[in-house]
XYZ file of C-alpha atoms in Angstrom:
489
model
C 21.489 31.202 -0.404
C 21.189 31.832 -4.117
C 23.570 31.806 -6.569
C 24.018 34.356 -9.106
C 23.276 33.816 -12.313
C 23.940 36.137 -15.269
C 21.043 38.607 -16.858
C 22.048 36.487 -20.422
C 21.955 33.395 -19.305
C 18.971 31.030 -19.860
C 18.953 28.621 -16.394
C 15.907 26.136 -17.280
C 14.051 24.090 -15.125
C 15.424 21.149 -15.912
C 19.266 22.213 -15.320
C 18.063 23.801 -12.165
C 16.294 20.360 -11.043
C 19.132 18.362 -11.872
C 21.735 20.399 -9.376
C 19.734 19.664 -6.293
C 21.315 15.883 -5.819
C 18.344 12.981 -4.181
C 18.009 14.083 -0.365
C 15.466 14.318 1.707
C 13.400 15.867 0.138
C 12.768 13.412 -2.516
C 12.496 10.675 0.399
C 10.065 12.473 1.689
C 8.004 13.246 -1.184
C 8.183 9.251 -2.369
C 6.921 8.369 1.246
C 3.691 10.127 0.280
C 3.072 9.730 -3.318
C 3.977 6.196 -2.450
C 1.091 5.995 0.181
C -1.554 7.011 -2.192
C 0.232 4.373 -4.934
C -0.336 1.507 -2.652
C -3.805 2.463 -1.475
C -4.603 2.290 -5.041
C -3.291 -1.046 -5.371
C -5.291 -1.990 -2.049
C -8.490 -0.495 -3.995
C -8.196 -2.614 -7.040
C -7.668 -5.919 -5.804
C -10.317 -5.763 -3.206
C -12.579 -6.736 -5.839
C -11.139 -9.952 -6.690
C -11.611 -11.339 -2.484
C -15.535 -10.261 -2.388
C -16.684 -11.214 -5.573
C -17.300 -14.776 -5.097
C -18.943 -13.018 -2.003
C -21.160 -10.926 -3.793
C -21.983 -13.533 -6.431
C -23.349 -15.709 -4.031
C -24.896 -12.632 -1.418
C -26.724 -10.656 -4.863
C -27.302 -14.503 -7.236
C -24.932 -12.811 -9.606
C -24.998 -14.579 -13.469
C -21.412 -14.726 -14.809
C -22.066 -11.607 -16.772
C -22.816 -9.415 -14.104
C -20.491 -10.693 -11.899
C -17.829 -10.326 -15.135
C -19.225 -6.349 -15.061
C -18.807 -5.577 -11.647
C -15.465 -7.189 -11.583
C -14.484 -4.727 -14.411
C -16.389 -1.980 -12.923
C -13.782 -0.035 -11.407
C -11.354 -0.644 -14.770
C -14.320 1.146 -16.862
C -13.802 3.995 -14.195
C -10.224 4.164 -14.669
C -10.951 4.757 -17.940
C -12.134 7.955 -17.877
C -10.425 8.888 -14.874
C -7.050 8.727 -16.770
C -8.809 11.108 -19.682
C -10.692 13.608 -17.248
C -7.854 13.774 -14.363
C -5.141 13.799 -16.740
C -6.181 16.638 -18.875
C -7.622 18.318 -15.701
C -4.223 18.407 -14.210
C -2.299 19.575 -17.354
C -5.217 22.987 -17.123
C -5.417 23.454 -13.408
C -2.425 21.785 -11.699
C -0.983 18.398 -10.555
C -1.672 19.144 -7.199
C -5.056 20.051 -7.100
C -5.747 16.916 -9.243
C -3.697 14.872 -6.622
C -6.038 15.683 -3.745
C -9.790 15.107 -5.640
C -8.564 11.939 -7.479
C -7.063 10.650 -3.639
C -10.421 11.909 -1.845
C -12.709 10.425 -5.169
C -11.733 6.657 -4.680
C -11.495 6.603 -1.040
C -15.186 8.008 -0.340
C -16.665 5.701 -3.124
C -14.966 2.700 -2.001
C -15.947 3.455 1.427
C -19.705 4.026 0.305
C -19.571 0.655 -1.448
C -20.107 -1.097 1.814
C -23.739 0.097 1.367
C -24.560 -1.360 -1.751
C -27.699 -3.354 -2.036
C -27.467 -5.069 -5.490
C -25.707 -5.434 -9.063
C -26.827 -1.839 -10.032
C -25.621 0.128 -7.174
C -22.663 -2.062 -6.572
C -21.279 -1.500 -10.286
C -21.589 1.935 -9.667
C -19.809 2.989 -6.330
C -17.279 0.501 -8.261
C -17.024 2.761 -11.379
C -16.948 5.907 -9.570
C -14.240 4.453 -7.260
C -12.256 3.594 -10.841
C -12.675 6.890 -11.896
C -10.553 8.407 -9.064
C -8.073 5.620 -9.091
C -7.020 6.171 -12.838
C -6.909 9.651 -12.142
C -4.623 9.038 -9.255
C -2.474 6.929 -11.225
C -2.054 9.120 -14.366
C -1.305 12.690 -11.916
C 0.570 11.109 -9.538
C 3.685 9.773 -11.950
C 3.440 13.192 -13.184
C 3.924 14.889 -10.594
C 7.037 12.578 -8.566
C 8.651 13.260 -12.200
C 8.475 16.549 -12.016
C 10.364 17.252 -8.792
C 13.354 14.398 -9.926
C 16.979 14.774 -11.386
C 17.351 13.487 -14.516
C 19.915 10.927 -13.012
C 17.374 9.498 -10.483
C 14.247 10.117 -12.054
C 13.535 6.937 -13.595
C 14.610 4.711 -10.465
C 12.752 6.342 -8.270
C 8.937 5.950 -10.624
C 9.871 2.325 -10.356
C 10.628 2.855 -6.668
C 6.905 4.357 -6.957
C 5.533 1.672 -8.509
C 7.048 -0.830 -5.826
C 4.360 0.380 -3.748
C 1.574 -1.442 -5.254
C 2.080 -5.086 -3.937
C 2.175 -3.108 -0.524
C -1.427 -2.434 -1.260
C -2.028 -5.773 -2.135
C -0.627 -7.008 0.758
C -2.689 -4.825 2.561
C -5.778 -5.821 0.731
C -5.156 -9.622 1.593
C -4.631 -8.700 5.138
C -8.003 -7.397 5.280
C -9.861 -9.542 3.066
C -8.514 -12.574 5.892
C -9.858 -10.192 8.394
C -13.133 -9.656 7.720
C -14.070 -12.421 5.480
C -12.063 -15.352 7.361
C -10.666 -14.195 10.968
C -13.125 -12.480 12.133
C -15.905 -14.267 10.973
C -18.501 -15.083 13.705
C -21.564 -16.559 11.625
C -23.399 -16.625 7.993
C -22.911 -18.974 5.378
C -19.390 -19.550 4.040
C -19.971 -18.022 1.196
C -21.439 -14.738 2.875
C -19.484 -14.481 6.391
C -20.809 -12.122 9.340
C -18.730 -10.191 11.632
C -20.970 -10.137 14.159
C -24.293 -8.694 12.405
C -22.561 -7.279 9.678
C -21.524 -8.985 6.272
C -17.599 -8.790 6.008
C -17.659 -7.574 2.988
C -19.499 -4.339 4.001
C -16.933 -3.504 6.670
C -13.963 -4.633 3.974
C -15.363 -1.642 2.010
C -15.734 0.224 4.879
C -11.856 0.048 6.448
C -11.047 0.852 2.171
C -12.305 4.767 3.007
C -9.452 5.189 5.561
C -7.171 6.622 2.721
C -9.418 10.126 2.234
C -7.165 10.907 5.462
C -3.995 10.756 3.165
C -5.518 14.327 1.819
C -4.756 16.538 5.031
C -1.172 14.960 4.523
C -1.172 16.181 0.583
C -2.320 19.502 1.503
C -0.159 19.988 4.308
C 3.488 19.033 3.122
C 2.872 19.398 -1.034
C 3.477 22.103 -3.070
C 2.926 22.627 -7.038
C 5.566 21.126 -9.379
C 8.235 23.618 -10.591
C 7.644 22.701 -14.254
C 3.866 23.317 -14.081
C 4.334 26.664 -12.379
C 6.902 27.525 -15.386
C 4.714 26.554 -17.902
C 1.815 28.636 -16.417
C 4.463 31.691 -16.159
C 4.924 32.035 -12.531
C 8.198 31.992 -12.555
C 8.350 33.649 -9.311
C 6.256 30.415 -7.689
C 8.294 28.107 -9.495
C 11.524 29.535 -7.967
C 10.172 29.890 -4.522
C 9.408 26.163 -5.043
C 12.884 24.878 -5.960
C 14.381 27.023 -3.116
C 12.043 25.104 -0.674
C 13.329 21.716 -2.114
C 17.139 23.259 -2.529
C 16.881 24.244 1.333
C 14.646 20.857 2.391
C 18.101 18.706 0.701
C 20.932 21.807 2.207
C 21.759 22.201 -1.530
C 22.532 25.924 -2.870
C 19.855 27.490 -4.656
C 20.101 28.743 -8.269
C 17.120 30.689 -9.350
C 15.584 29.745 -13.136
C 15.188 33.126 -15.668
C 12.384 34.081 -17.217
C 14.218 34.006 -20.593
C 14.173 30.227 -20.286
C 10.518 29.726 -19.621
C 7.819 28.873 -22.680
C 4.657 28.979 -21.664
C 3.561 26.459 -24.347
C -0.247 25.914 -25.361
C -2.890 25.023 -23.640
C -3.396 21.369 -23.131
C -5.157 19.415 -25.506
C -5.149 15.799 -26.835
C -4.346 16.705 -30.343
C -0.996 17.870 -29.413
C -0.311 13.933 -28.341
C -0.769 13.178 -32.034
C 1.582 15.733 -33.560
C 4.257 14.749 -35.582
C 6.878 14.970 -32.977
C 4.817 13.097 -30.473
C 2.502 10.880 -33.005
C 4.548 7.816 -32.821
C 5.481 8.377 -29.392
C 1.821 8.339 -28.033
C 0.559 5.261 -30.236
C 4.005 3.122 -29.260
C 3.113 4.099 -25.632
C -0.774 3.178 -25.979
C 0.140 0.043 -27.371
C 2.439 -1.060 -24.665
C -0.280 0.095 -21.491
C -2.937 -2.056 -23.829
C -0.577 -4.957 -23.705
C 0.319 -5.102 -20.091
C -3.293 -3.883 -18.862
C -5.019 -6.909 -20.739
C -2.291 -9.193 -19.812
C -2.102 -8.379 -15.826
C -5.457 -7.754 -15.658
C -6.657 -11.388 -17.316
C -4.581 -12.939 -15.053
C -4.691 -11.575 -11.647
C -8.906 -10.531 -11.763
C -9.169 -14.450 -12.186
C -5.739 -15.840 -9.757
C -8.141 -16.778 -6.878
C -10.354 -18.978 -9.687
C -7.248 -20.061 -11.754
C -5.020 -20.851 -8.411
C -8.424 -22.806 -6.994
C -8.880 -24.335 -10.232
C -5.294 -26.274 -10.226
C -5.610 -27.399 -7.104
C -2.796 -26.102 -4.953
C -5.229 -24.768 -2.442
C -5.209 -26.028 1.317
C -4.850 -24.825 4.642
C -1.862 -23.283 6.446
C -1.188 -23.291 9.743
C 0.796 -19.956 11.455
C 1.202 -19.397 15.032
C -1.372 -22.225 15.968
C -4.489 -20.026 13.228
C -5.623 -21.553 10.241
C -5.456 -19.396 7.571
C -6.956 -20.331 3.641
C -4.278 -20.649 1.035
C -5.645 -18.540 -1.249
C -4.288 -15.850 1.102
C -0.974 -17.114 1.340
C -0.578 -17.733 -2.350
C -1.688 -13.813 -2.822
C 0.801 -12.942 0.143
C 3.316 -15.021 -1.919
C 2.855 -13.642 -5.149
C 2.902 -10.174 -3.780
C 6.388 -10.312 -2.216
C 8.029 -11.614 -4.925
C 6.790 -8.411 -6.772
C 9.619 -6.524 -4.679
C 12.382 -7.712 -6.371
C 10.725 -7.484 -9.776
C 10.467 -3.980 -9.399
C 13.848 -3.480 -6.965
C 15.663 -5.779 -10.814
C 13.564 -2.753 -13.310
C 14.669 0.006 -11.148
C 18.042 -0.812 -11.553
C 18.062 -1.696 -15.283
C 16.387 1.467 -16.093
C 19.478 3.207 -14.984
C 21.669 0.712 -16.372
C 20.420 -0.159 -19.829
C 17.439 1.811 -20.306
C 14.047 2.244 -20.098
C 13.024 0.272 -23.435
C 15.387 -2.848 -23.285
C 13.864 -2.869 -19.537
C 10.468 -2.586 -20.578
C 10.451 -4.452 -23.631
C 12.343 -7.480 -22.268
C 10.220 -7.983 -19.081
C 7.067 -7.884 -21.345
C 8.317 -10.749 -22.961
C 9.489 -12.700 -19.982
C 5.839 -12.195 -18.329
C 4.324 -13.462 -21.642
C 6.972 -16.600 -21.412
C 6.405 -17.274 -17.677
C 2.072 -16.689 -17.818
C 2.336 -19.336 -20.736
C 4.171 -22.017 -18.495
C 1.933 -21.640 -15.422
C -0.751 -21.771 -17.967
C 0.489 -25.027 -19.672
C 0.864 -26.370 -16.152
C -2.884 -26.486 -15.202
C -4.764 -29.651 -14.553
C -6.019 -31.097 -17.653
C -3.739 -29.408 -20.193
C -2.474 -31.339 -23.268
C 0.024 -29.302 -24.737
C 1.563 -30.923 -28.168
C 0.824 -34.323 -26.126
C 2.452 -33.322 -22.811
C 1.800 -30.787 -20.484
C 3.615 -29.333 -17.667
C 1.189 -30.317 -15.121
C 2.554 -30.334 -11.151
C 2.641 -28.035 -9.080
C 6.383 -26.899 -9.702
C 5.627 -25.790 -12.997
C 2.870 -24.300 -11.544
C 4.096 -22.183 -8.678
C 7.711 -21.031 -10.789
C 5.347 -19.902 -13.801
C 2.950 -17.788 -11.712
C 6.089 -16.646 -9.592
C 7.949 -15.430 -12.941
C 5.066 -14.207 -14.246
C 4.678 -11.849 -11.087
C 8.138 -10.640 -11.097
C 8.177 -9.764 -14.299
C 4.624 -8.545 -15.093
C 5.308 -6.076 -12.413
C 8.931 -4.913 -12.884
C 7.205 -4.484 -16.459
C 4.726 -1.671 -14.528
C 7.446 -0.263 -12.966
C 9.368 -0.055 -16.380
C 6.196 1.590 -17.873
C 5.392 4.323 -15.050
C 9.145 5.130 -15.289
C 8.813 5.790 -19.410
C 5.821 7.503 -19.838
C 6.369 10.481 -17.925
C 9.179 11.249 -20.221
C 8.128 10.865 -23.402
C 5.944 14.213 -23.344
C 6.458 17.865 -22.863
C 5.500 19.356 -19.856
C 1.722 20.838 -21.502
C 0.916 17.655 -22.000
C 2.380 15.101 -19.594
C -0.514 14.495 -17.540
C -2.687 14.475 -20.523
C -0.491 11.980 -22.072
C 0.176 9.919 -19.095
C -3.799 9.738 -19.008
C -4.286 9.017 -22.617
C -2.117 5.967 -22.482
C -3.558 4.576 -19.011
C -7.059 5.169 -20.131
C -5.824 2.932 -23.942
C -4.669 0.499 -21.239
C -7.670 0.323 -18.949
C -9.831 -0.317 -22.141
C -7.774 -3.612 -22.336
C -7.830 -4.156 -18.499
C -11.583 -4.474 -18.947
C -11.422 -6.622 -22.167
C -8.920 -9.104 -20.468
C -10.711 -10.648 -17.622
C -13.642 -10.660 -19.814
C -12.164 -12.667 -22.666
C -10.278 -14.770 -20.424
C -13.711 -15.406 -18.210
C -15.702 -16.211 -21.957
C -12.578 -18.692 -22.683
C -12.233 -21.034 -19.699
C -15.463 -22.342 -19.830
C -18.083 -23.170 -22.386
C -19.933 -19.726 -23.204
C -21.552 -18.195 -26.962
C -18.117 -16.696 -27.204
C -16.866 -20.932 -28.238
C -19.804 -21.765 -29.127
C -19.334 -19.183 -32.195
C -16.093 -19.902 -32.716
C -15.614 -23.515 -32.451
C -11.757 -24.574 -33.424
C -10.753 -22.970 -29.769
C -11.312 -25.789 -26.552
C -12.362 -24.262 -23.660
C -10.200 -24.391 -20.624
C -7.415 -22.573 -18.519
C -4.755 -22.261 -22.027
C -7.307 -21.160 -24.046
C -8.247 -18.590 -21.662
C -4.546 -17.275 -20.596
C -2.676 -18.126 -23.675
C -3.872 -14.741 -25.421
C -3.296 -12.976 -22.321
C 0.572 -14.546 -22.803
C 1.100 -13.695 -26.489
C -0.566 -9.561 -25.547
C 2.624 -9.816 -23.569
C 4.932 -10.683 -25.781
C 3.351 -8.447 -28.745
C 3.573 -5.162 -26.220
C 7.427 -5.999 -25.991
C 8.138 -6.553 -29.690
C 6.487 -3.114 -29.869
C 8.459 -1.167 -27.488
C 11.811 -2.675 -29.105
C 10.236 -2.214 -32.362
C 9.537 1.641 -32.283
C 9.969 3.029 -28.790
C 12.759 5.602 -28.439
C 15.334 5.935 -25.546
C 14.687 8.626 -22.917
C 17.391 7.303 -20.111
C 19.144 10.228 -20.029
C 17.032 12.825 -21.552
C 15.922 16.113 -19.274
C 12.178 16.609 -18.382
C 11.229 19.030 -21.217
């Protein structure tokens, strides 16, 4: 039942969001924006289990396999810029369904790749759907979230990407280990069928997460505001007011502005100018930094020599997939420590500091690697080893959580899509320029051979990756402002 409101008073969006308390609704709604968040996460890792396959299956040179690897980053690229703006003109949850439907078809039709060409691609076009994903979907959780709650439950969100790595792993070991029935090693069959087709394959199954988007989602009140639907936007919150058994108070029309249309130069206005570039800055430090390292874990984790055999249940499994499995639960409480802390102390102590711890923690598990000589002594064994990639996990993903929590809030509604994208696509361009720097480092290449004073080997390759850390954090102290607090606006 609504409440009445006076014909003078101006009931915004925002006040009427933030008198519907976290209920079931909002469960509900995180259950499926969380589904597509961890199918993304299942997308993008997939890559780093069949590459060594496909290097070996296609004779791959390390700069094609290097581009394919990246492929799907160079996507995200533009997905982030297209979707984002796309959503801002035509509506988050239009955007939601075509960037879901986009990645799952591609990466299913990557199983039928026949070469480089093709391959990088499917892989690119998949990207392209999963940035756009990424930038629409924190847009649109945020929009339907009290102020008090809002920023817990993005890093709630966010908590569901090791859920599609674990998912990933589990099929990886499925079709290119258990399952395995002949072909070389390097190229396992599942009975006439390369594994790594039918990996590909199974990654398609998420398209069906569409008839669940169009069946229980609605448009975001704030976009239906802006647009000047006021009517829509009201019939929305009563739907969400009556979903949670909360009372319904109705917004007024005197409350709504319409605002402009979309565009990017709006992100560089003076109110929003130093905003936008502080933002960009910090998705460019933790894209090159998590992407550097975790593209290149299986390599780096085979490379120190931790990897054996395990035995579960009486089946062998490799320990590549165990170390993943690892690394991915201990991602939970990094993001269960930021959710908290945003709520607590804020979103840019939060994000800032666990920047800086990932940059600390990738340095030691760097410094740790066979053959490093750091200032005479390294940390070499594999305690150093496993607590340095372990920190860096936790904190290099409570840090994403931190980041998908911030973003959202630092721009008006016009533009919070758009400038979700902007900053993800700035950040992509230094996903793709991590793994490739860290690739040219670790091994003899033109890159050392031109520049001579830096040794080739596993610090030289994820020290930079460390100190991109470290910089994003000294950034987000430096000039990011406080939103904790702050309505949607």
């Amino acid at each position: 039942m609504a409440k009445g409101a006076a014909t003078d008073e101006r009931v915004s969006v925002s006040q009427v969001m933030d008198r519907i308390p976290v209920g079931r609704f909002h469960r509900r709604l995180l259950a499926i924006c969380g589904s597509a968040w961890a199918f993304d996460g299942m997308e993008v890792i997939i890559i780093s289990f069949t590459l060594p396959v496909l290097i070996s299956a296609w004779g791959l040179t390390g700069l094609a396999a290097g581009l394919l690897g990246s492929a799907s980053l160079m996507g995200m690229i533009a997905g982030n810029w297209a979707w984002g703006r796309y959503a801002d003109e035509r509506g988050r949850i239009d955007a939601f369904q075509w960037t879901v439907l986009t990645y799952s078809v591609f990466a299913g039709l990557t199983a039928f790749a026949t070469g480089f060409y093709s391959g990088f691609a499917l892989r690119f076009l998949t990207g392209v759907g999963l940035g756009g994903a990424l930038a629409v979907d924190t847009s649109y959780l945020s929009e339907h979230l009290p102020t008090d709650r809002r920023g817990r439950y993005l890093v709630y969100l966010d908590a569901f990407w090791p859920l599609g790595n674990v998912f990933a792993v589990a099929l990886a070991w499925l079709y290119l280990s258990a399952l395995s029935t002949g072909g070389t090693v390097a190229v396992p069959l599942v009975g006439a069928v390369a594994g790594w087709r039918l990996l590909f394959a199974s990654a398609a199954f998420p398209a069906l997460l569409v008839f669940v988007i169009r069946s229980q989602l609605r448009e975001t009140p704030y976009y239906l505001a802006r647009t000047g639907d006021v009517e829509g936007a009201n019939d929305r919150i009563r739907e969400i007011a009556e979903e949670n058994g909360e009372e319904f108070t109705p917004i007024t029309a005197a409350s709504v502005e319409t605002g402009e249309s979309p565009s990017y130069a709006r992100l560089f206005e003076t109110d929003l100018r130093k905003r936008t570039v502080t933002i960009a800055l910090a998705w460019f430090a933790i894209n090159f930094g998590y992407y550097g390292v975790f593209i290149w874990l299986p390599d780096t984790v085979g490379a120190a020599g931790v990897v054996g055999s395990f035995s579960v249940a009486g089946a062998t499994i490799e320990g590549i997939y165990v170390y993943f499995l690892l690394i991915a639960l201990v991602q939970f409480p990094g993001y269960f420590s930021a959710a908290y802390l945003v709520e607590k102390v804020g979103r840019k102590p939060t994000l800032g500091s666990y920047l800086a711890l990932s940059g600390l923690f990738t340095f030691v598990f760097a410094a740790s690697m066979p053959g490093v000589s750091l200032f005479g002594a390294g940390l070499s064994g594999f305690w150093p080893f496993f607590g340095g990639l372990l920190g860096a996990s936790f904190f290099t993903l409570g840090a994403w959580g931190a980041i998908y929590a911030y973003t959202p809030e630092l721009f008006p509604t016009e533009v919070r899509a758009t400038g979700n994208g902007f900053a993800g696509g700035v950040g992509k361009i230094g996903a793709v320029l991590g793994p490739i720097l860290a690739g040219a480092l670790v091994e003899p290449s033109s890159l050392t051979e031109l520049l001579p004073v830096i040794e080739p080997g596993y610090l030289a390759a994820l020290a930079p990756l460390a100190v991109a850390f470290v910089l994003g954090g000294l950034v987000v102290f430096a000039f990011g402002r406080e939103t904790m607090g702050e309505p949607l606006f």
